[in-house]
XYZ file of C-alpha atoms in Angstrom:
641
model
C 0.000 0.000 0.000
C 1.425 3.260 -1.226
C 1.978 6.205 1.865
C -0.503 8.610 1.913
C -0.463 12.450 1.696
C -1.307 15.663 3.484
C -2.784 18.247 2.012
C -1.571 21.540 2.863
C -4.899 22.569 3.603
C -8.768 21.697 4.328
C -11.043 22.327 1.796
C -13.011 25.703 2.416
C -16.170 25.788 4.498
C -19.624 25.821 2.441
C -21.504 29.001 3.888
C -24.528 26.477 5.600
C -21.802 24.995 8.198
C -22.492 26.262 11.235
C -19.706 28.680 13.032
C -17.987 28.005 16.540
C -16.667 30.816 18.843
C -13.559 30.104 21.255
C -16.167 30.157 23.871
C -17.848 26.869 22.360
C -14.737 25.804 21.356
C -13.280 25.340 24.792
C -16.001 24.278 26.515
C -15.915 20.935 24.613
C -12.243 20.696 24.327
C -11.899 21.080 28.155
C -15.114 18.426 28.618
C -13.542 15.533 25.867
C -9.851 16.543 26.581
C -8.558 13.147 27.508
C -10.362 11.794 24.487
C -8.855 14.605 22.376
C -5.532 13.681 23.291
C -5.833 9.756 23.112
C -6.692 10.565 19.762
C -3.938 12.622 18.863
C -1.915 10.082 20.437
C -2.710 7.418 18.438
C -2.653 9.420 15.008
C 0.787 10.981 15.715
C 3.788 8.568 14.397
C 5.184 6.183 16.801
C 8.839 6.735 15.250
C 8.587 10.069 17.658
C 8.902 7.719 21.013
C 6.379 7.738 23.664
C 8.171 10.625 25.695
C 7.515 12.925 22.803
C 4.242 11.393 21.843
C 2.591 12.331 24.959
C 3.539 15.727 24.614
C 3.041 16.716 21.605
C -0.474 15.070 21.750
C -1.003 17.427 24.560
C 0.236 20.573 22.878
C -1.411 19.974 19.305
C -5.058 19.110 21.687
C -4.616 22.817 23.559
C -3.543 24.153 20.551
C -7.072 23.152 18.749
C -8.469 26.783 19.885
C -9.817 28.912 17.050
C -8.512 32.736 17.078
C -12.058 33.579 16.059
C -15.126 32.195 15.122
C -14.786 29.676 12.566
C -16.846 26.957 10.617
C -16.784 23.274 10.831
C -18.348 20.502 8.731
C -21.459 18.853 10.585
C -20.133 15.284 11.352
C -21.899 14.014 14.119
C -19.276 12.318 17.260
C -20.973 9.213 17.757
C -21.210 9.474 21.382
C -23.449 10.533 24.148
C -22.844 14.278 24.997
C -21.093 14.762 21.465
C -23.321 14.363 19.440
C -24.220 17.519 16.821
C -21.837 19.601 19.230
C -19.855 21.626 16.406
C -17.300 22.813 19.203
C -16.240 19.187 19.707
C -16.191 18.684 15.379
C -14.337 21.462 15.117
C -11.285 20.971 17.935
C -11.594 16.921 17.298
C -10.882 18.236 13.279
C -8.108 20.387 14.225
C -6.098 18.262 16.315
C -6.124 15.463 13.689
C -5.087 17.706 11.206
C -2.033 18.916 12.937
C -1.563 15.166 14.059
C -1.249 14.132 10.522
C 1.002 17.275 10.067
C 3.131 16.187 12.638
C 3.647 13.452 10.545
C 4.807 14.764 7.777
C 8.929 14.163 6.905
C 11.280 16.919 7.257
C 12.859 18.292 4.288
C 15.095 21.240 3.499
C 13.442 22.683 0.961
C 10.083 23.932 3.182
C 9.889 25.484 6.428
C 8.858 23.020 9.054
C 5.227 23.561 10.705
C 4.985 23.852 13.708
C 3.577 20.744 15.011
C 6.326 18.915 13.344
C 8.623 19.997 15.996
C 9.139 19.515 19.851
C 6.404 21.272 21.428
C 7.482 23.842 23.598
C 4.463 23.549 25.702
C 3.532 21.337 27.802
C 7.183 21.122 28.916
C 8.339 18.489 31.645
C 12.331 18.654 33.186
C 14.127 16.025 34.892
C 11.566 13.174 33.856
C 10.516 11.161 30.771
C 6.393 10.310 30.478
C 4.749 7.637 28.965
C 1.599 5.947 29.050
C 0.887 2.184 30.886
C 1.844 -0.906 29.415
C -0.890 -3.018 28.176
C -0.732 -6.648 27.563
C 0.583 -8.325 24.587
C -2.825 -7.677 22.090
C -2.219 -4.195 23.291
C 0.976 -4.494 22.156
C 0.552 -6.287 18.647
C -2.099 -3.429 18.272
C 0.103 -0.653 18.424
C 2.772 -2.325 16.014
C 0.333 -3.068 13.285
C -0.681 0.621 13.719
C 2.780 1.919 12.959
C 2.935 -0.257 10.171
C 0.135 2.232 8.556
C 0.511 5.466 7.182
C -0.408 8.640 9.100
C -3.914 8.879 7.130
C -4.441 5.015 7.610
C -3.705 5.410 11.485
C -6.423 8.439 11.861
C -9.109 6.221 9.355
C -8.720 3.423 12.162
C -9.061 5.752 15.336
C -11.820 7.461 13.443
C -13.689 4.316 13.194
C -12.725 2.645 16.326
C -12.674 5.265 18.792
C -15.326 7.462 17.437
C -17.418 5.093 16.382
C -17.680 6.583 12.907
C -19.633 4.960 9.828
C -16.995 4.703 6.633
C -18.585 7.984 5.070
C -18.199 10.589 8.242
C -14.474 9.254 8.416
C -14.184 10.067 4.365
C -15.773 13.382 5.332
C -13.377 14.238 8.363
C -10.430 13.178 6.066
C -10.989 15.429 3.581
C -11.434 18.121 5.812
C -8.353 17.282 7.491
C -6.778 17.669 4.316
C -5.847 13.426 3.442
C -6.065 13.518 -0.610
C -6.576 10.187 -0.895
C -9.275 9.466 1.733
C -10.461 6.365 -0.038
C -6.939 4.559 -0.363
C -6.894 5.547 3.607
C -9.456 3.573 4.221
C -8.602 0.708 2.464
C -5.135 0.609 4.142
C -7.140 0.789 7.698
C -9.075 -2.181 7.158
C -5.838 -4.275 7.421
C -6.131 -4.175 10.369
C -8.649 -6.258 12.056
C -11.872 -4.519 13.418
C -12.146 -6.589 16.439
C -9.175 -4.981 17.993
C -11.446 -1.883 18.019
C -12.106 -2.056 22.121
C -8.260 -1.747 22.495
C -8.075 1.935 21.641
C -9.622 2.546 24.391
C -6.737 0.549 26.934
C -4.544 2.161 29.600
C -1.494 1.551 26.679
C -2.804 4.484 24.790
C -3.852 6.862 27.039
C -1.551 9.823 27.294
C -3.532 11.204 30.222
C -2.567 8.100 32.431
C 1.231 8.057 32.737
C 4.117 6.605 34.119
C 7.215 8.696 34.857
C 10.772 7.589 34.721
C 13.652 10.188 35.573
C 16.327 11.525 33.153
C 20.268 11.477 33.702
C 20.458 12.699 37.384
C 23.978 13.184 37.652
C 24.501 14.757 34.277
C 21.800 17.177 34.248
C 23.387 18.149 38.075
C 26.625 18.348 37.071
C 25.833 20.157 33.687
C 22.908 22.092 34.173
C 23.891 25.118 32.197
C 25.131 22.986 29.218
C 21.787 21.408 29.036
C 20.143 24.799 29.374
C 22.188 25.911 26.402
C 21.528 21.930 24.404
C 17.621 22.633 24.869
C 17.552 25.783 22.815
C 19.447 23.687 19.980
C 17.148 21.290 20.825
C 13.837 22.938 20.907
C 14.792 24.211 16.809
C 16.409 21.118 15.726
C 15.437 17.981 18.002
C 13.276 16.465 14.814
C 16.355 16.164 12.940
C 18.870 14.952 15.555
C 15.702 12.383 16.375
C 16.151 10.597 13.577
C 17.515 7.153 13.119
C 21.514 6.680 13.133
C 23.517 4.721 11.777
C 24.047 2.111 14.447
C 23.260 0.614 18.247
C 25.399 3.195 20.660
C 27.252 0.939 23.352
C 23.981 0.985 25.660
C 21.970 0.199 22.718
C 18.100 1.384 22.794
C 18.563 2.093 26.687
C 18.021 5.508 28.503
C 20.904 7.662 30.035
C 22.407 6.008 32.894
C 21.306 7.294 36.501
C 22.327 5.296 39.251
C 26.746 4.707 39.706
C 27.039 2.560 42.976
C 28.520 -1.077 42.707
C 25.391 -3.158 42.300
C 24.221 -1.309 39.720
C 27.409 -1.324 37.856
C 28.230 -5.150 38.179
C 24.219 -5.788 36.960
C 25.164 -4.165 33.238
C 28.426 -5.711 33.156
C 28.574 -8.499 30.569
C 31.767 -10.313 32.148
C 29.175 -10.475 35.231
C 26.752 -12.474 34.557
C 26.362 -16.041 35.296
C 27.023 -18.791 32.887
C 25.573 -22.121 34.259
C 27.575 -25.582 33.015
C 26.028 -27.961 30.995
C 25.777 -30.626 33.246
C 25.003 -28.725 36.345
C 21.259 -29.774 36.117
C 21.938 -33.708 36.450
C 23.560 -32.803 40.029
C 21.455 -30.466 41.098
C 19.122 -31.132 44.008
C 16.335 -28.948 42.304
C 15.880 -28.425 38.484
C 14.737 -25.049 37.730
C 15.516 -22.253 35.196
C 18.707 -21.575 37.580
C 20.445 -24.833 35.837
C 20.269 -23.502 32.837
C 23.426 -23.042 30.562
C 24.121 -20.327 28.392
C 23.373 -21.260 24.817
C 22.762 -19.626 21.165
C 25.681 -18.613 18.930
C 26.159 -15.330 20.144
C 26.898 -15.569 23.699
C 30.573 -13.985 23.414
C 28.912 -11.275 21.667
C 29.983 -8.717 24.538
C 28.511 -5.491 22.903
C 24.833 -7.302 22.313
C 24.978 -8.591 26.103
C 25.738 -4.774 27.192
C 22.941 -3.461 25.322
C 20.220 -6.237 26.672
C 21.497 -5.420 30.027
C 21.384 -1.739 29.962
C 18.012 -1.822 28.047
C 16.551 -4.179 31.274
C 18.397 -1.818 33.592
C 16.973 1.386 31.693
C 14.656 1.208 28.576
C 14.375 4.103 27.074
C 11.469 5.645 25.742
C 11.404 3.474 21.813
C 11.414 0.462 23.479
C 8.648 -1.679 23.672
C 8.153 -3.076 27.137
C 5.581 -5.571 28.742
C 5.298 -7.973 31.435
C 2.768 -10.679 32.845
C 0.432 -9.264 35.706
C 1.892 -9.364 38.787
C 5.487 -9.022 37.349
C 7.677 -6.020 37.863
C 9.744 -4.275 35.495
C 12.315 -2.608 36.987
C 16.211 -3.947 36.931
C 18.354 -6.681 38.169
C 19.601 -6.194 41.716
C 22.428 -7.686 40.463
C 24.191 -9.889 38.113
C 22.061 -12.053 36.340
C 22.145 -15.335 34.670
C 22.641 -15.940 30.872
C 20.253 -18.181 29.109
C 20.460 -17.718 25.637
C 22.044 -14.882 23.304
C 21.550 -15.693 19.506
C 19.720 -15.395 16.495
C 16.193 -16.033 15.947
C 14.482 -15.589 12.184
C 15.078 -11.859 11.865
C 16.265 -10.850 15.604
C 18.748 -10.720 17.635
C 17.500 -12.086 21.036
C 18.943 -12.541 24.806
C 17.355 -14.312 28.147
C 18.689 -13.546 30.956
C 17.260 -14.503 34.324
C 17.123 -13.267 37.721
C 15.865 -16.026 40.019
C 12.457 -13.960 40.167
C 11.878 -13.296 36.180
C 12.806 -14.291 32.681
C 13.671 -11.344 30.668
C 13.994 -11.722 27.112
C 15.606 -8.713 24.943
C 14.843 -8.576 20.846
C 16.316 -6.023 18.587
C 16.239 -6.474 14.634
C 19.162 -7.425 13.006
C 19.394 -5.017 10.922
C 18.767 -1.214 11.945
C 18.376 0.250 15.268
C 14.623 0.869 16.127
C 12.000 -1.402 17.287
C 14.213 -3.062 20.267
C 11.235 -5.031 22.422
C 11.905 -6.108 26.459
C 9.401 -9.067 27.789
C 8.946 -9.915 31.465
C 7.817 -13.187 32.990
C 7.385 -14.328 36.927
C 8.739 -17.681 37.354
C 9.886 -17.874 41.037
C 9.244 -21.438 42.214
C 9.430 -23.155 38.752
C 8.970 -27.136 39.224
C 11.250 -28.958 36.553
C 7.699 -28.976 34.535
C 7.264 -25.755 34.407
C 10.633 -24.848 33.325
C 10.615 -27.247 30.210
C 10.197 -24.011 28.109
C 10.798 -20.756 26.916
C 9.181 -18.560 24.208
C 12.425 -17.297 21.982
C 10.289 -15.738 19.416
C 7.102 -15.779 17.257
C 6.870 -15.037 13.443
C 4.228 -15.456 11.004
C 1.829 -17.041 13.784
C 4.491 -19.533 14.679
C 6.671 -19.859 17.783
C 10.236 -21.007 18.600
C 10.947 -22.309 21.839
C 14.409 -22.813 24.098
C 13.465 -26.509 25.719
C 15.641 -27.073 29.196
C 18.688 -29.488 29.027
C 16.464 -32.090 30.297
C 14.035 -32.225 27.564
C 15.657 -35.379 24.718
C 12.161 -34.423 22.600
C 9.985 -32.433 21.626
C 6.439 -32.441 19.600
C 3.878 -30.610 17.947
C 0.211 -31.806 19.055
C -3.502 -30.413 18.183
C -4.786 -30.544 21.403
C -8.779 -30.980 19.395
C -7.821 -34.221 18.154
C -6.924 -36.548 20.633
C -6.386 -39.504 17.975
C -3.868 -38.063 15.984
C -0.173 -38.753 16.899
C 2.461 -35.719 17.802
C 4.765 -33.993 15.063
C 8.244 -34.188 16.060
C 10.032 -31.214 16.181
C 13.825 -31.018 15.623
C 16.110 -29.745 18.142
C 18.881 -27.717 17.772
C 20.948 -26.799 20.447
C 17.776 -26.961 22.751
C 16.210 -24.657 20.209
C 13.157 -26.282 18.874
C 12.127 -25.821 14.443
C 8.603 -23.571 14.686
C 5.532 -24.567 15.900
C 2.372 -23.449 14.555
C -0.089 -21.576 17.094
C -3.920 -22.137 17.398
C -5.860 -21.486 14.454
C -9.150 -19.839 14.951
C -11.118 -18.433 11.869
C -14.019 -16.546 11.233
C -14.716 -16.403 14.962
C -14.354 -20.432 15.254
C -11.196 -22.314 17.118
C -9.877 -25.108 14.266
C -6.814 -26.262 16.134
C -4.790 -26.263 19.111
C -1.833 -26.520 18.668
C 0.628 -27.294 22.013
C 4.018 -28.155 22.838
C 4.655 -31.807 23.897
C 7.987 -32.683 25.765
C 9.848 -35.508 26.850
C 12.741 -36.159 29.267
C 13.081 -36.284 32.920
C 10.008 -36.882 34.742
C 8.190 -38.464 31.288
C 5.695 -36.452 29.325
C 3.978 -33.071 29.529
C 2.090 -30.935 27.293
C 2.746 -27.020 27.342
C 0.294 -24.309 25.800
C 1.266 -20.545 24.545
C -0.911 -18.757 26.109
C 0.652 -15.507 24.501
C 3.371 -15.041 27.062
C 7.303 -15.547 27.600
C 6.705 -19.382 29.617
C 4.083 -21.703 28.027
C 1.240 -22.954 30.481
C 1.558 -26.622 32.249
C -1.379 -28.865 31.771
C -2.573 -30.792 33.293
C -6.093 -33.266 34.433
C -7.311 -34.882 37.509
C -9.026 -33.797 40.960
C -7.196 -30.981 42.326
C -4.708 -32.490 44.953
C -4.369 -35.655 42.502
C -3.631 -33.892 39.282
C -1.594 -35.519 36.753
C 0.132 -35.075 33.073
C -2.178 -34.289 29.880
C -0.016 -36.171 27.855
C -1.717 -39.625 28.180
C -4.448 -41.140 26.009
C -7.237 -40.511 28.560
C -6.074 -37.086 29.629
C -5.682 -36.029 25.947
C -10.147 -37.289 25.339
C -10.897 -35.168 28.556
C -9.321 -31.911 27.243
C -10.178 -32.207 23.232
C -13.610 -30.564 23.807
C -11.954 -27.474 26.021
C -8.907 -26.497 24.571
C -10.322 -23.751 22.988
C -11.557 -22.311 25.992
C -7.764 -21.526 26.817
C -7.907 -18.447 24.803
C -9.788 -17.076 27.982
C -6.901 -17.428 29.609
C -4.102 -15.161 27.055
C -1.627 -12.786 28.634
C -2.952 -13.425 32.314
C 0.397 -15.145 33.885
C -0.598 -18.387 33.863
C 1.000 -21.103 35.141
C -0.662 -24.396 34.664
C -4.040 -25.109 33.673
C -6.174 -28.348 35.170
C -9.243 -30.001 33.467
C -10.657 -31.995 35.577
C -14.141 -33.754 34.481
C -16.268 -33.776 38.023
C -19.653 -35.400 36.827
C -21.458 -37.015 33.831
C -25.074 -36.653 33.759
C -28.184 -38.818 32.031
C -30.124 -36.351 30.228
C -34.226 -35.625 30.149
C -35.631 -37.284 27.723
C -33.603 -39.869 26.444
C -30.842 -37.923 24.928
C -27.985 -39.466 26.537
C -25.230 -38.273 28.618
C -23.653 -35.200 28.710
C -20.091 -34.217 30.499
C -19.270 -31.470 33.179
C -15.668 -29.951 33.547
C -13.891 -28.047 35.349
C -10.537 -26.190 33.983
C -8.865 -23.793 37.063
C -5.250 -21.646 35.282
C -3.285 -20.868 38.398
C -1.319 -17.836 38.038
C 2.916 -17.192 38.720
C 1.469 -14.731 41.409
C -0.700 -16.805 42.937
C -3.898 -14.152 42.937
C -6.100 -13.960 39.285
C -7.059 -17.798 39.207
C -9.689 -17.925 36.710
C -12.224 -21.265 36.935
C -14.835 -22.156 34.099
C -17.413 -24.748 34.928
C -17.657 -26.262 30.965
C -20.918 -28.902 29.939
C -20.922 -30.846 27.013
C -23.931 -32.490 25.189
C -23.377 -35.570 23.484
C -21.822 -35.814 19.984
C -20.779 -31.987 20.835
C -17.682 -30.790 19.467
C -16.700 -28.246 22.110
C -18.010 -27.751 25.441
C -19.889 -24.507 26.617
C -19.176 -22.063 29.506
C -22.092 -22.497 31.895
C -20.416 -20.593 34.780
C -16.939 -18.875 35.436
C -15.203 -17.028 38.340
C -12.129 -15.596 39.234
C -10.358 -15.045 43.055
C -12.100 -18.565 44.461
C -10.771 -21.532 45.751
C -13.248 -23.689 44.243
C -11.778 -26.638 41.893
C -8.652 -26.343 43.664
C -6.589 -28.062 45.954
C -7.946 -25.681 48.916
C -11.659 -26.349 47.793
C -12.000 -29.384 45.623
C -15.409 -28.984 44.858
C -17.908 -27.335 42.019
C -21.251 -26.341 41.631
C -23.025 -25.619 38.584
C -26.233 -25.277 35.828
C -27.071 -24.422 32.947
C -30.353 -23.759 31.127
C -30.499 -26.791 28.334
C -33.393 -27.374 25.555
C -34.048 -30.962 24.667
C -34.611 -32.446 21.450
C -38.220 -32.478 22.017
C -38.385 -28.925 22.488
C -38.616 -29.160 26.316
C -36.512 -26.662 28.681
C -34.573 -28.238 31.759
C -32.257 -26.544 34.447
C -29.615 -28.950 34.370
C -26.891 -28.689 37.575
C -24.130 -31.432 38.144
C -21.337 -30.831 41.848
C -18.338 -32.726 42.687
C -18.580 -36.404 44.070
C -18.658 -34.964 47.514
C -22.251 -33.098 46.898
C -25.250 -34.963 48.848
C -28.026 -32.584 47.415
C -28.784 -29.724 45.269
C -31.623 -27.053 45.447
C -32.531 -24.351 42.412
C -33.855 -20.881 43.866
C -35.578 -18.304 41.871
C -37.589 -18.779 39.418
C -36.905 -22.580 39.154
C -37.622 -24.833 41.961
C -36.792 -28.420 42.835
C -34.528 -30.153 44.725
C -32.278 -33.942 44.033
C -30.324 -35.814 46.449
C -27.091 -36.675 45.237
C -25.005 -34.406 42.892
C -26.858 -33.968 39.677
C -30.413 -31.627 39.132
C -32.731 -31.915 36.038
C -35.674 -29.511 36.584
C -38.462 -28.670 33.851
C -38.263 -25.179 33.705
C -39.139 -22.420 30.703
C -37.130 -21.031 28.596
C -34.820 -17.590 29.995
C -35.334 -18.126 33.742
C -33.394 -17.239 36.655
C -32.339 -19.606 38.807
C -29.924 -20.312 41.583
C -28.000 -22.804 43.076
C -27.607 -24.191 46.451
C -25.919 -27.573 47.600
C -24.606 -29.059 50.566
C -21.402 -31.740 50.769
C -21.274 -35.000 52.716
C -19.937 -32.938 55.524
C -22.790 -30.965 55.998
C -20.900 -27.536 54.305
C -23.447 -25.510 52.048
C -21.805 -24.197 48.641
C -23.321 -22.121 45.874
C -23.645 -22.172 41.951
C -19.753 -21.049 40.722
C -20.430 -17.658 39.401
């Protein structure tokens, strides 16, 4: 798709748009601000950094005041208290047009605009802003969206964000002065519409920030140099910001602020730990901390200084995330050395701390995009640390297997029957392994890791983070591997419902089938569930209570809940129902508990009662019921919700 153009400017106003004083003006600009600036935010380039993205997005949205009164196109907002308000048309109008401005390359044969360089208001000193980081479909968001050109980028906000139909956004373009609104447009919708809700995350919102501090010592010790720099700054900063010609010695990282001996030994390469190869077959505990170093550019000193001083300081182009729960700050210390090497088109380097796995990307060739990923994984068992994400490309995945995996194998987790594809290793490096495969809204595969080696066979899922999920089946307190026959039947109707579970630090995932049931009518028996993810940080469990119908495919939520101990070790028990039509057109509330329930009760609109731990109760079709059952010791539970 070919870049898109600015006009220079908007088309003139016909003489039956309606006119908006500064009064108007700021009245809605000061009402919508934060939305005015997310959406500058988003529009603006991301080769400017976040730092300067946040402020110019602020500058160009308080610059949006007319001097006068001054027309504006009637395009409605979409939204409740914007809607026909030409003082929100007319500011939301002007600060995408200086957005796309903003935009706009440098050359030396025009005058820059002004919102093509550093704003000189809002100004912070001494510390560097940027927006929350979101998860990792926040994150794949934002790098499709720099992929687009600065017309593309606005079409997408317009329509996600605003809520626009295809024909306002053609409307606002032009006004804005895009030439080619149409091609705009087109070049939006490669990116899918469903990430829509995103826009609206804690990653893009320049009104919720983080702050990190600048060079301390420098800007004390030199305080009237950098007085002096930020007048040569303030003229020519959008020149001197762009791209080099190579990684300085600290690579993408930010100025260095902290000089006391910790600090120092943690970004020394000649530091860090290199494990042996065989350490793990002594060692009384097999974790990621018997590692060895491995990848083909581990004496690569300069690439292991940059990863280290991008952990200890990222700066404000690099892209960093981390599983809930997980902090991203730097090493105390020196750190360990997992892997330095390349992967397809990156450079990459994992390091660990004994609380996280960091891993460090840069491209291998140029000097922008450099990404830093975070992972908990204190109190690994040898299962859990079979595996490490290296990289993913073209909806496949790489992993680094632990020296105690001898195999490895490619499994869809839907079909049960079909054997594993081995996967060739390579100096614990494993070929690519396809991800799940979900079209038009529908979940055709599964695809997850299978290893062997000490301990016997597991099965691992990516789950969209660093360290793939552990799963497993059984009662909780008598869980087992998912890699047998049986085990392998009870998930094939669920595994789908792991994609409830992406980017949530999960640790290992139990199915665990609790009750089978005779169904009403003579249709046969139908299956009840339970899969609980525990998380690396022990809070954000998440526990779906799944029923299957016979012959069915895939199983169906019929209850879910996070923070509980139910289905787990602590509470091995479940409760649940769901509202089920027969083939004869009859409606039933179906329930089903644990082994341990001695009677259930429906309340609401549904009444009836069973002894033992199954419920079918003719009921009509949409009513409300709830749950109430009582164990063999005489404890009362309710319905998992």
């Amino acid at each position: 798709m070919q870049s898109q153009d600015v006009a220079p400017s908007p088309a003139p106003a016909s003489s039956a748009e309606p006119f908006v004083d500064v009064e108007q003006a700021e009245a809605a600009l000061v009402e919508h601000y934060p939305r005015l600036v997310r959406l500058a935010y988003l529009v603006l380039p991301p080769s400017l950094g976040r730092n300067r993205r946040v402020l110019t997005a602020h500058a160009l949205t308080q610059r949006a005041l007319p001097r006068g009164r001054a027309a504006t196109p009637v395009i409605p907002a979409q939204s409740t208290g914007r809607d026909g308000d030409p003082g929100y048309a007319f500011v939301r109008l002007q600060v995408l047009r200086t957005a796309l401005e903003a935009g706009l390359p440098l050359t030396f044969r025009t005058r820059p605009r002004r919102s093509q360089l550093p704003p000189l208001l809002p100004q912070v000193w001494g510390l560097r802003l940027f927006p929350r980081s979101g998860g990792a479909d926040e994150l794949a968001l934002d790098q499709q969206l720099s992929a687009l050109s600065g017309p593309a980028r606005a079409a997408y906000v317009l329509r996600g964000l605003e809520r626009l139909p295809d024909g306002d956004v053609r409307r606002v373009l032009t006004a804005a002065g895009v030439a080619e609104p149409d091609e705009a447009l087109e070049e939006a919708g490669t990116v899918p519409a469903d990430r829509y809700p995103l826009l609206d995350s804690p990653e893009f919102d320049p009104c919720s920030l983080q702050a990190r501090p600048t060079d301390l010592m420098r800007r004390r010790q030199h305080l009237k140099a950098a007085l002096a720099a930020a007048v040569a700054i303030g003229v020519c900063g959008a020149l001197l910001g762009l791209p080099g010609d190579g990684w300085g010695p600290d690579g993408a990282a930010a100025p260095s602020y902290a000089r006391n001996p910790a600090a120092q030994a943690a970004l020394d390469p000649g530091q860090l730990t290199r494990v042996p190869a065989t350490a793990w077959q002594a060692a009384s505990r097999n974790d990621f901390s018997v590692w060895p170093a491995r990848g083909d550019l581990t004496d690569d000193t300069a690439l292991l200084r940059r990863a280290l001083a991008v952990w200890a300081r990222p700066g404000e182009t690099v892209r960093v995330s981390a599983t809930p729960g997980t902090p991203a700050g730097g090493p105390a210390g020196p750190t360990q050395l997992l892997y330095a090497g390349l992967v397809d088109n990156a450079r990459v380097v994992i390091l660990y701390d004994g609380l996280r796995i960091a891993r460090y990307a840069e491209p291998k060739d140029g000097t922008q995009g450099a990404a830093l990923d975070f992972a908990r994984v204190d109190g690994a068992t040898p299962a859990e640390a079979s595996a490490v994400v290296l990289g993913r490309a073209d909806g496949n995945v790489r992993y680094l297997m632990a020296p105690w995996v001898t195999k490895a194998a490619e499994r869809d987790l839907l079909k049960p029957s079909s054997g594993a594809m081995p996967l060739t290793l390579t100096d614990g490096v494993t070929s690519p392994l396809s991800g799940p495969v979900q079209q038009n809204g529908g979940c055709t595969s599964w695809n997850v890791l299978q290893v062997n080696g000490r301990g016997g066979s597991r099965l691992m899922s990516d789950l969209g983070e660093l360290v793939p999920a552990r799963l497993t089946t059984g009662r909780p307190g008598a869980i087992h591997e998912a890699s047998g026959a049986e085990a392998l039947r009870t998930w094939a109707p669920y595994a789908c419902s792991l994609s409830a579970m992406r980017s949530a630090g999960v640790r290992t995932v139990n199915a665990w089938a609790y009750a089978e049931q005779r169904l009403p009518d003579a249709s046969g028996a139908a299956d009840w569930v339970c899969t609980r993810a525990e998380t690396w940080r022990g809070g954000g469990t998440r526990v779906l209570a799944q029923f299957r119908t016979p012959g069915g495919a895939y199983g169906a939520v019929a209850a879910q809940a996070e923070n509980v101990p139910a289905c787990g070790p602590r509470d091995p028990q479940v409760l649940a129902g769901v509202l089920w039509k027969s083939a004869k057109g009859s409606w039933y509330l179906l329930a089903a508990g644990s082994a341990n329930t001695a009677s259930i009760r429906a309340t609401g609109a549904v009444s009836g009662s069973a002894q033992g731990n199954l419920l079918a109760v003719k009921t009509k079709e949409g009513a409300q019921a709830g749950l109430k059952g009582t164990l063999e010791s005489g404890r009362s539970v309710n319905g998992l919700r």
